[in-house]
Coordinates of C-alpha atoms in Angstrom, one line a residue:
Chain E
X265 CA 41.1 88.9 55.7
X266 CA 43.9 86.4 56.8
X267 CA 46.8 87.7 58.8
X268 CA 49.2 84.5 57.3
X269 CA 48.3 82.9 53.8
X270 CA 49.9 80.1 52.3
X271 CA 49.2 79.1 49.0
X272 CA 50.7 75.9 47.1
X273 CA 54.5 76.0 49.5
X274 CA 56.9 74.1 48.1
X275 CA 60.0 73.0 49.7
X276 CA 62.9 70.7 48.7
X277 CA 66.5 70.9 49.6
X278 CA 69.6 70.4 47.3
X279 CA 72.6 69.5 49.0
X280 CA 75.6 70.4 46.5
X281 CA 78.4 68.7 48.4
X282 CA 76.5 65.6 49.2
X283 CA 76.5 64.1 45.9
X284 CA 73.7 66.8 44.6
X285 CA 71.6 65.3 46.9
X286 CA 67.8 66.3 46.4
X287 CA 65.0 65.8 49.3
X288 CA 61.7 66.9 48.8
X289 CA 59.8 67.8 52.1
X290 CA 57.1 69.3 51.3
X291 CA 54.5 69.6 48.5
X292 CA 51.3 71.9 48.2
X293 CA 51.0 73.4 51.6
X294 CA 47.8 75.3 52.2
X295 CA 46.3 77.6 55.0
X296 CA 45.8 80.7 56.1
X297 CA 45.4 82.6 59.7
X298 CA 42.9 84.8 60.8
X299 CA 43.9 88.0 63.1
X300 CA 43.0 86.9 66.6
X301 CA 43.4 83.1 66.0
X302 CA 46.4 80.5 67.2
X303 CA 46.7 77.6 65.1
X304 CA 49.2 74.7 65.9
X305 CA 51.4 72.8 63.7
X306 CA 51.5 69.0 64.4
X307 CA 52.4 65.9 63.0
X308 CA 55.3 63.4 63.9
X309 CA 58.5 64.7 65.0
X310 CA 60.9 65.4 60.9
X311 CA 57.2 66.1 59.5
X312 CA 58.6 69.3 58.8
X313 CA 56.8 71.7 61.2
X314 CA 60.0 73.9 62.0
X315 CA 60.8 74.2 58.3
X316 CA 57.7 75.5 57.8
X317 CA 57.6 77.9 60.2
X318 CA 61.0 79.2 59.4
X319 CA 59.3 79.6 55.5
X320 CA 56.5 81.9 57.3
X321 CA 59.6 84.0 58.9
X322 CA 61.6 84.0 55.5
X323 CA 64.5 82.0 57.1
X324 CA 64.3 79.2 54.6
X325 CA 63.5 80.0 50.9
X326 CA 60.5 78.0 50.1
X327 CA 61.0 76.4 46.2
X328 CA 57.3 77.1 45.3
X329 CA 54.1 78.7 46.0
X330 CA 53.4 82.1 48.2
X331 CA 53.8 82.8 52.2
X332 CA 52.0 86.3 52.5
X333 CA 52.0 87.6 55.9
X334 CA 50.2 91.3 56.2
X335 CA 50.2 91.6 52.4
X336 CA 54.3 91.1 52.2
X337 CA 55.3 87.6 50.0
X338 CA 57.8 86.4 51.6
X339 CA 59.0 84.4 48.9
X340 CA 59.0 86.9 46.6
X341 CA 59.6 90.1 48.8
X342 CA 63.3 91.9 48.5
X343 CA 65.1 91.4 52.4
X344 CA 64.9 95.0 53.1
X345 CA 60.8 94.4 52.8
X346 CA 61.0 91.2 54.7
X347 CA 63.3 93.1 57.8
X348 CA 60.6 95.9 57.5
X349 CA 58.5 93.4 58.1
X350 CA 59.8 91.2 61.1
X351 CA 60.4 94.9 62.7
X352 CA 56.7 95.9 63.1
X353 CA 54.6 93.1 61.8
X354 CA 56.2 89.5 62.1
X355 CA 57.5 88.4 66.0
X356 CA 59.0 85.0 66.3
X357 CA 59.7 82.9 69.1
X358 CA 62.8 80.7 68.4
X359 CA 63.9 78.0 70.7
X360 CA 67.6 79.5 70.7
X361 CA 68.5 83.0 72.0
X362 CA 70.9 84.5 69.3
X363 CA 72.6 87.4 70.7
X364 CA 75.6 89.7 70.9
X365 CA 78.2 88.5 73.9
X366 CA 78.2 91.2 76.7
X367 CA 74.9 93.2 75.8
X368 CA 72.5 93.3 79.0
X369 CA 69.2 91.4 79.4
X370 CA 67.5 94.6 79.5
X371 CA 69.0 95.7 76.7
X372 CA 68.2 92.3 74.3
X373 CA 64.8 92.4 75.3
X374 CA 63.9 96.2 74.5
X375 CA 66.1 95.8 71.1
X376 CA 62.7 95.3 69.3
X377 CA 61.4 98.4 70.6
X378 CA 64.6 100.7 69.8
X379 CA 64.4 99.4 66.4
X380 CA 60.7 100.3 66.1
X381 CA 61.9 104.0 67.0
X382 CA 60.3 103.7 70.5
X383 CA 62.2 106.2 72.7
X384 CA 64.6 104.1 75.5
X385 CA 62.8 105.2 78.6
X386 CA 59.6 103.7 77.6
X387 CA 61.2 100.4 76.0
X388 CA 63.2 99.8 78.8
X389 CA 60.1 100.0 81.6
X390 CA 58.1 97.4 78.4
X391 CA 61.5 95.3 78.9
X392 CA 61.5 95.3 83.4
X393 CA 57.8 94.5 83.3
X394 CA 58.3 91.7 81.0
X395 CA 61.0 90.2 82.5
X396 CA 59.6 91.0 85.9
X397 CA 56.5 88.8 85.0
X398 CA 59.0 86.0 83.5
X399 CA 60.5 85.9 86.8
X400 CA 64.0 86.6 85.5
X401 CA 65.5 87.8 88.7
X402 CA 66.1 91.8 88.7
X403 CA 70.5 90.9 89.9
X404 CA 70.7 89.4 86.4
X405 CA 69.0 92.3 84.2
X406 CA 72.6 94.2 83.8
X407 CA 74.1 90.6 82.4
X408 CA 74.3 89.2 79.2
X409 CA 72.4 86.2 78.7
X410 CA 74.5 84.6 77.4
X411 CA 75.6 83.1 80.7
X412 CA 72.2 82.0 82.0
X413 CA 70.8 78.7 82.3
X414 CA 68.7 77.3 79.3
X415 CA 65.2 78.1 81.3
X416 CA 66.2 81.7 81.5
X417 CA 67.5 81.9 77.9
X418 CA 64.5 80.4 77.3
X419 CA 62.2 82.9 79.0
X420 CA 64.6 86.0 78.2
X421 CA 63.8 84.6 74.1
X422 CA 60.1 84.8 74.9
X423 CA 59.8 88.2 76.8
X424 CA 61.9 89.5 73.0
X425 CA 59.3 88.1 71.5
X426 CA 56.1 89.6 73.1
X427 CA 58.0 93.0 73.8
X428 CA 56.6 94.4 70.8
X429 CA 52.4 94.1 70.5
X430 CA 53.1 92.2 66.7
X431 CA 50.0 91.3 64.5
X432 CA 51.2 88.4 64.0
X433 CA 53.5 85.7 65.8
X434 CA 55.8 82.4 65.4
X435 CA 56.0 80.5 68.5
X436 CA 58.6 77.7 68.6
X437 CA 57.5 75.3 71.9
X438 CA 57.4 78.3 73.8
X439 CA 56.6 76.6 76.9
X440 CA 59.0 73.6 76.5
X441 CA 61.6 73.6 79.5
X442 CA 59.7 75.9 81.8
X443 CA 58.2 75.3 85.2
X444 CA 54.7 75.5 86.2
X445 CA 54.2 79.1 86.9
X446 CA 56.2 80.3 84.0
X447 CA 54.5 78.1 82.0
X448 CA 51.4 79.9 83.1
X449 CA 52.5 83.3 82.5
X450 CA 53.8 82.5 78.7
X451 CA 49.9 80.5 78.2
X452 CA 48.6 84.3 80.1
X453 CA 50.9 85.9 77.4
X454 CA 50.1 84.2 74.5
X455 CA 46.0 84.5 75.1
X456 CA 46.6 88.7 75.6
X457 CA 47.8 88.4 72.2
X458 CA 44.8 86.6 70.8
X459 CA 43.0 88.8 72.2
X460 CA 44.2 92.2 71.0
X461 CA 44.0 90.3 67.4
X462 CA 47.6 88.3 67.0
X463 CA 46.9 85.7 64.3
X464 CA 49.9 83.1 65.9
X465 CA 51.0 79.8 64.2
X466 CA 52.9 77.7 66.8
X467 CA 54.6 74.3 67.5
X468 CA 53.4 73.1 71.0
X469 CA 54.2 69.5 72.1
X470 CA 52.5 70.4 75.6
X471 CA 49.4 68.7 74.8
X472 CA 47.3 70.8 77.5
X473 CA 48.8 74.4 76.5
X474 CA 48.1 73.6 72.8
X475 CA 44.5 72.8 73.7
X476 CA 43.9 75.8 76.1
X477 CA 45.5 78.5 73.3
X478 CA 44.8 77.0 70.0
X479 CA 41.8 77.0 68.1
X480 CA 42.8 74.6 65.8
X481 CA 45.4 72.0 64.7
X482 CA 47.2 71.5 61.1
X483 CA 49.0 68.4 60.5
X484 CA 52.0 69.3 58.3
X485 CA 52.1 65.5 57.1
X486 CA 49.5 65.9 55.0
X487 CA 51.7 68.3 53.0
X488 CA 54.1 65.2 52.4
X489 CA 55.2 64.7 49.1
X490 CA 53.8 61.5 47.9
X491 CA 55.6 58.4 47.8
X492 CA 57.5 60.0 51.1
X493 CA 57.2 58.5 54.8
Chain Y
X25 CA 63.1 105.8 48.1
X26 CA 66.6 106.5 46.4
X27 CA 69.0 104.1 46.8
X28 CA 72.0 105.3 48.8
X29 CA 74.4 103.4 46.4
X30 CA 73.5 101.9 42.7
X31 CA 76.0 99.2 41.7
X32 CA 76.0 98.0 38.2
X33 CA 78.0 95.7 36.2
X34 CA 80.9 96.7 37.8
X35 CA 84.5 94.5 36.6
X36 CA 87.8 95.0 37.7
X37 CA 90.7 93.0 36.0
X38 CA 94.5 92.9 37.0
X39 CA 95.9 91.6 33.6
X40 CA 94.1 88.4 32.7
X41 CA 93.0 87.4 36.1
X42 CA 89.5 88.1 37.0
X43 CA 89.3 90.8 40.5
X44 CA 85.6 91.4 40.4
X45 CA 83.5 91.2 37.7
X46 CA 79.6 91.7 37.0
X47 CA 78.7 92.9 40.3
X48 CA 75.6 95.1 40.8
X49 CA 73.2 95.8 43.6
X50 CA 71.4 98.8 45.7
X51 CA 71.6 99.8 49.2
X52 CA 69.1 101.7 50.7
X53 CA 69.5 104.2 53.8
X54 CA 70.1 102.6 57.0
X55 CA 71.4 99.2 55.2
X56 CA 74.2 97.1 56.5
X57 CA 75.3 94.4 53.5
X58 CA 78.0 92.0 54.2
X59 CA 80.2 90.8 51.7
X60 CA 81.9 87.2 52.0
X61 CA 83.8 85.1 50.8
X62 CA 87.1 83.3 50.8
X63 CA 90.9 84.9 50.5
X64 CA 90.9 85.4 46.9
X65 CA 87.7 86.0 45.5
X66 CA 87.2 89.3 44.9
X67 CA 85.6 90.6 47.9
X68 CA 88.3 93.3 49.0
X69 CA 88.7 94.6 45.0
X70 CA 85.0 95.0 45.0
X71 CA 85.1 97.3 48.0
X72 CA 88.2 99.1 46.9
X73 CA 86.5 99.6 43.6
X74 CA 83.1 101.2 45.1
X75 CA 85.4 103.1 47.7
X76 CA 87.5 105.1 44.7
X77 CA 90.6 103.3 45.8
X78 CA 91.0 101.2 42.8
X79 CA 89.8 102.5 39.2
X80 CA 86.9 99.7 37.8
X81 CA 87.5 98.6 34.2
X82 CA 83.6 99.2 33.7
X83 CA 80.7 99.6 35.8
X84 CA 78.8 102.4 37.7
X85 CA 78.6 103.1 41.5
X86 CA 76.3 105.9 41.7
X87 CA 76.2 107.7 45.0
X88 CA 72.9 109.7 46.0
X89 CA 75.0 113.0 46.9
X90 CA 73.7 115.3 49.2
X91 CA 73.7 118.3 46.8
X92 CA 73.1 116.9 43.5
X93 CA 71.1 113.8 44.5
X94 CA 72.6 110.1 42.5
X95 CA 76.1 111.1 40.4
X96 CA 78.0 107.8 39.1
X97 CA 81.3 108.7 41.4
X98 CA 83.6 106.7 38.6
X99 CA 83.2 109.1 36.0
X100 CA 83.3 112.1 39.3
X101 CA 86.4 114.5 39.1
X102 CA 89.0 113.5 41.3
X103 CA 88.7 116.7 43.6
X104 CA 84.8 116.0 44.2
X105 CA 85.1 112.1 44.9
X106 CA 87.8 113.2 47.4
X107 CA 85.6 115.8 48.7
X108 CA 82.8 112.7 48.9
X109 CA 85.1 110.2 51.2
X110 CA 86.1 112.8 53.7
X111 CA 82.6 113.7 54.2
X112 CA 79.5 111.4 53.1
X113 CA 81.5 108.5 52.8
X114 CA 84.1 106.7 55.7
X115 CA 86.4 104.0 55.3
X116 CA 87.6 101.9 58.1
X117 CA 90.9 99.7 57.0
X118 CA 91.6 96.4 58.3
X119 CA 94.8 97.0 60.1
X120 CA 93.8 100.6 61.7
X121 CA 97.6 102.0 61.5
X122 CA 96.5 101.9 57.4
X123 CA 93.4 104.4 58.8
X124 CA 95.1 106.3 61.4
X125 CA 98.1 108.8 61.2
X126 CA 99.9 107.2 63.9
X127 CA 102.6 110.3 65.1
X128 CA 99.2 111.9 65.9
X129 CA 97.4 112.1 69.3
X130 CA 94.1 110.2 69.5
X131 CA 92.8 113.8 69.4
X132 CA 94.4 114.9 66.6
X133 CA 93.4 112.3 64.5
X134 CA 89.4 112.7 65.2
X135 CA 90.1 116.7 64.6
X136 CA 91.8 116.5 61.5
X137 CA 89.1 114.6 59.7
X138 CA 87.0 118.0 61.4
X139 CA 89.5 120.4 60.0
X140 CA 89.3 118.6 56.3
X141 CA 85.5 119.3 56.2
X142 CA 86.1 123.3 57.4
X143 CA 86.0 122.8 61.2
X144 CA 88.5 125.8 62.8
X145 CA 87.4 126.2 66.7
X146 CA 90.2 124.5 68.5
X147 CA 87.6 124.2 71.8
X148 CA 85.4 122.7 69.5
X149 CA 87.3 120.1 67.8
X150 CA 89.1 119.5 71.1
X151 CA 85.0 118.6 73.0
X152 CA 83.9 117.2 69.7
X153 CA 87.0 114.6 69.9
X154 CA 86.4 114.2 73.5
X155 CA 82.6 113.1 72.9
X156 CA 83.9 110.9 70.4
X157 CA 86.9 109.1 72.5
X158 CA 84.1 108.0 75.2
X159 CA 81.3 107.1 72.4
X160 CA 83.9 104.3 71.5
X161 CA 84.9 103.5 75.0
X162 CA 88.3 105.2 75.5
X163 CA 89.2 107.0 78.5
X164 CA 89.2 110.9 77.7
X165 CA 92.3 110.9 79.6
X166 CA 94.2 109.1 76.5
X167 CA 93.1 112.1 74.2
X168 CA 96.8 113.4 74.2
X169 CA 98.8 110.1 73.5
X170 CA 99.6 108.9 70.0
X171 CA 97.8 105.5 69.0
X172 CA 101.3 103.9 68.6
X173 CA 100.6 103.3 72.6
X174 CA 97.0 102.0 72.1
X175 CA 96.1 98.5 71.7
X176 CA 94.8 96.6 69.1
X177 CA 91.1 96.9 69.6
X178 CA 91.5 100.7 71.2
X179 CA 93.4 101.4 67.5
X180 CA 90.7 100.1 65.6
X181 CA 88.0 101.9 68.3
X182 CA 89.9 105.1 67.5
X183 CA 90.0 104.4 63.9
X184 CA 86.3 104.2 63.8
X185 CA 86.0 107.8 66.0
X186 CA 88.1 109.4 63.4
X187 CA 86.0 108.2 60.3
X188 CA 82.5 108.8 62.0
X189 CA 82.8 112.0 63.9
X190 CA 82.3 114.0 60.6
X191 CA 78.6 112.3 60.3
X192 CA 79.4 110.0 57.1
X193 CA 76.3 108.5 55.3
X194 CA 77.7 105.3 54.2
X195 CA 81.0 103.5 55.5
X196 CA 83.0 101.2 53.8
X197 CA 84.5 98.2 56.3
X198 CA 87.3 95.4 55.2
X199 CA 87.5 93.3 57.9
X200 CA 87.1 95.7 61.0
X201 CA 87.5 92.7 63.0
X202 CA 90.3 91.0 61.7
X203 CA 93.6 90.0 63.6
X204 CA 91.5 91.4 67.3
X205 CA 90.8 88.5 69.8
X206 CA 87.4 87.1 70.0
X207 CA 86.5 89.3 73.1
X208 CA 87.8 92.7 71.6
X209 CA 85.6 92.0 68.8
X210 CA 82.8 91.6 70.7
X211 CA 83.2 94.5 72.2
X212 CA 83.4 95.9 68.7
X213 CA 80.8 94.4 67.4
X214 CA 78.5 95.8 70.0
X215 CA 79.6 99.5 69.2
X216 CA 79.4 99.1 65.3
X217 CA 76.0 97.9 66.0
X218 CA 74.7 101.2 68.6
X219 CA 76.5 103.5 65.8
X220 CA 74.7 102.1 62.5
X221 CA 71.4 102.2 64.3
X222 CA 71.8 105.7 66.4
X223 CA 73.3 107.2 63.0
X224 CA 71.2 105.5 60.7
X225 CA 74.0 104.6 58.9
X226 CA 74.5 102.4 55.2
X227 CA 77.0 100.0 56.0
X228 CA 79.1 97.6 53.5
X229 CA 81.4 95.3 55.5
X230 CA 83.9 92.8 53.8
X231 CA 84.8 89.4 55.9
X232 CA 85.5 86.1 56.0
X233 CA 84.0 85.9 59.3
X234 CA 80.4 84.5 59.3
X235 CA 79.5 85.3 62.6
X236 CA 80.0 88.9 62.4
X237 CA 77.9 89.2 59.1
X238 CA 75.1 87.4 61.1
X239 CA 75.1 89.9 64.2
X240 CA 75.9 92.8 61.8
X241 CA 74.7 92.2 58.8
X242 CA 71.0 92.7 56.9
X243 CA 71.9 91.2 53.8
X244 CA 74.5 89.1 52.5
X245 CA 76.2 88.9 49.0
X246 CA 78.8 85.5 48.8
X247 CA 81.4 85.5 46.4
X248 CA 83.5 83.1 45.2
X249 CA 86.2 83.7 41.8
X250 CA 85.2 87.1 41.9
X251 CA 81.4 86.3 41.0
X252 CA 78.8 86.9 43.2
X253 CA 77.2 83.3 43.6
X254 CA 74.5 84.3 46.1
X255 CA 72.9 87.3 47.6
X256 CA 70.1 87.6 50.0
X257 CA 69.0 88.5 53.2
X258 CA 71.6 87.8 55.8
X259 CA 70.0 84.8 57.5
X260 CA 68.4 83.3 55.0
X261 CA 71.9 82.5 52.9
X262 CA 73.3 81.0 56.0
X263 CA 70.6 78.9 57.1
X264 CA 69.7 77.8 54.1
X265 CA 72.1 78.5 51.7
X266 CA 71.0 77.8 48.2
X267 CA 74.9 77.5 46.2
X268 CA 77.2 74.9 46.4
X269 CA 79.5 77.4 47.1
X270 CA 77.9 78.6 50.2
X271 CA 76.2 75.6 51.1
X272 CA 80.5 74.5 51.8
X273 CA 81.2 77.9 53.0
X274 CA 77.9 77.5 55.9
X275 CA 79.3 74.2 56.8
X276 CA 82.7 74.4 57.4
X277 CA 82.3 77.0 60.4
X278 CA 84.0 75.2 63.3
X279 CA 81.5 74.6 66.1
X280 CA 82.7 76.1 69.4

């Protein structure tokens, strides 16, 4: 059975204070993800793969259709099913690290773990080995991240997201702005979670790292609405 | 699961004006909802309304007691819904010299919420308000000063010690951030956040602030005229909001 299911996604947005502005992005998206498979989003850059994704996480409201993920409808579900849901299910890599000033590196990255109920000790050795393998140096663990350079937010974002062993996972170019060996380790990451079963739907623009992890590409375009570009 | 809180259809007028009217929703346990909106629209009636501060003209706010599972505490004798907000329920105030009896030491003020639920052990109450002064970060050493010599942020620190110490269920917040400079409530933020998830608390927090909804917030409920014009989950309304209202509201956030 499919991890991720989509089923006829709609999306348009109405902008109020622009003149009631309507765009229509997207029409009739279809396709679903098996546990253990990474599938990649492409098409041209405004094709509307980030909307998508954020549809899959339940950060936009999609206008039509059905996103179920584990069972859940996110279109549909209430948001104390959807949280339930990003807590043990649904991981996501964003590009941006969103995060309370002044709490620790340590700390952000074991946050998905607490929340889970996972007792400190444990969560906190998940978080060091993670971030050890990321190559954030150990100095910076007892700072906020805030402060970092965009690589390190970057790679602080991404050990969040693979704290927690989720069945299924958003990846947001996680390998854009890192060097060679980190770049590695993130590819290393990502096929661990194929293998223990992850179904993962991710936007690469690194041509190589989508072929090495992806088993197949979807071209959002083709989910145009007609008569758009 | 039982809701923690059942709103319905609750309306509050003051003359002909509208305060609040036809609001209704359910928390769950361990649910932190934000409530927003501009100066105006309703949001600090509702709260004072669901709190027992302010009668509603209609509506129900039923509470899932401890003893007699959900009651609807409008229609509660005074002496049992006063019985609820010293012990299920807390309410932190805006400006903390409305929450705090300020000729009181620090330590007085944690113990006396202790000695309203039945508390007598003076060593007790004296470690119990000791624990609480360093779970919100202020030196033990200040247990014996009145809050009249704390700061801003320590006030509204201390203010949170005395309502939490006696293990509420559900807390009511209007503005805990308000009128504290941006690194204070940080600071705040950060400890609000440790205490709702190590307490497993129900949370409903009234602001104008956007940014302390999204780091605090599971859900978000916009008003606007004392309607509610949007509800949902916390970062779904602000990234894509789907009212005008909002839509206004999302975009007008300076950019720092």
């Amino acid at each position: 059975m499919a991890m991720i299911e989509l089923n006829g996604v709609a999306k348009t947005f109405v902008l109020h204070n622009q003149g009631g502005a309507v765009i229509e992005v997207m029409r009739d998206a279809e396709f679903s993800v098996a546990p253990g498979e990474c599938v990649a989003l492409s098409g041209a850059s405004g094709a509307g793969k980030s909307t998508l994704m954020r549809m899959i996480y339940g950060n936009y409201l999609a206008s039509a259709g059905q996103i179920r993920v584990a069972g859940v409808d996110l279109v549909q579900a209430e948001p104390r099913e959807i949280l339930a849901l990003r807590r043990e299910t649904l991981g996501y890599v964003s590009q941006f690290l969103r995060v309370v000033p002044r709490v620790p590196t340590l700390q952000v990255v074991a946050e998905p773990l607490l929340t889970l109920g996972v007792d400190a000790e444990t969560a906190q050795v998940r978080a060091a080995d993670l971030l050890r393998r990321l190559r954030i140096p150990e100095p910076l663990w007892g700072l906020s991240p805030t402060t970092f350079s965009g690589g390190e937010q970057q790679r602080v974002n991404i050990a969040r997201g693979f704290a927690h062993d989720y069945p299924a996972l958003l990846l947001d170019e996680p390998t854009a702005s890192l060097d060679a060996k980190n770049r590695r380790t993130v590819l290393d990451l990502i096929l661990d979670a194929k293998a223990r079963g992850a179904a993962i739907v991710g936007i690469f623009h690194d041509a190589k790292a989508r072929a090495e992890v992806c088993d197949r590409e979807i071209d959002v375009s083709e989910f145009a609405p007609r008569g758009a570009a | 699961m039982t809701p923690l809180l059942q709103v319905r259809d609750i309306s509050k007028h003051y003359g002909a004006r509208i305060g609040c009217t036809d609001v209704g929703f359910d928390l769950y346990p361990g649910e932190v909802m934000g409530i927003v909106g501009e100066s105006g629209s309703g949001k600090s009636t509702l709260l004072n309304c669901l709190a027992g501060h302010l009668p509603p003209d209609r509506g129900e706010v039923i509470f899932d007691t401890r003893a007699d599972g959900p009651v609807d505490t409008v229609t509660m004798s005074e002496p049992a819904r006063r019985m609820l907000a010293r012990t299920d329920w807390a309410f932190v105030h805006q400006h903390a010299r409305d929450g705090l009896r300020m000729t009181v030491s620090a330590g007085g003020n944690i113990g006396e919420r202790l000695m309203a639920v039945g508390t007598r052990h003076y060593g007790d109450i004296r470690s119990r308000a000791t624990d609480w002064l360093e779970r919100v970060e202020i030196d033990e050493n200040r247990i014996d000063d009145r809050p009249s010599a704390f700061s801003g942020g320590m006030q509204q620190r201390l203010q949170i010690a005395r309502n939490l110490v006696t293990g509420p269920r559900l807390v009511f917040m209007d503005e805990p951030t308000g009128g504290l400079d941006v690194s204070v409530q940080a600071r705040l933020l950060d400890l609000v956040r440790g205490l709702v998830r190590e307490m497993g608390l129900s949370a409903l927090i009234v602001t104008h602030d956007l940014a302390v909804v999204r780091l605090l917030a599971d859900r978000l409920m916009v008003m606007k005229d004392g309607h509610v014009v949007e509800a949902g989950l916390t970062d779904q309304v602000l990234d894509d909001p789907q009212h005008g209202y909002t839509q206004l509201l999302v975009s007008s956030v300076l950019q720092v």
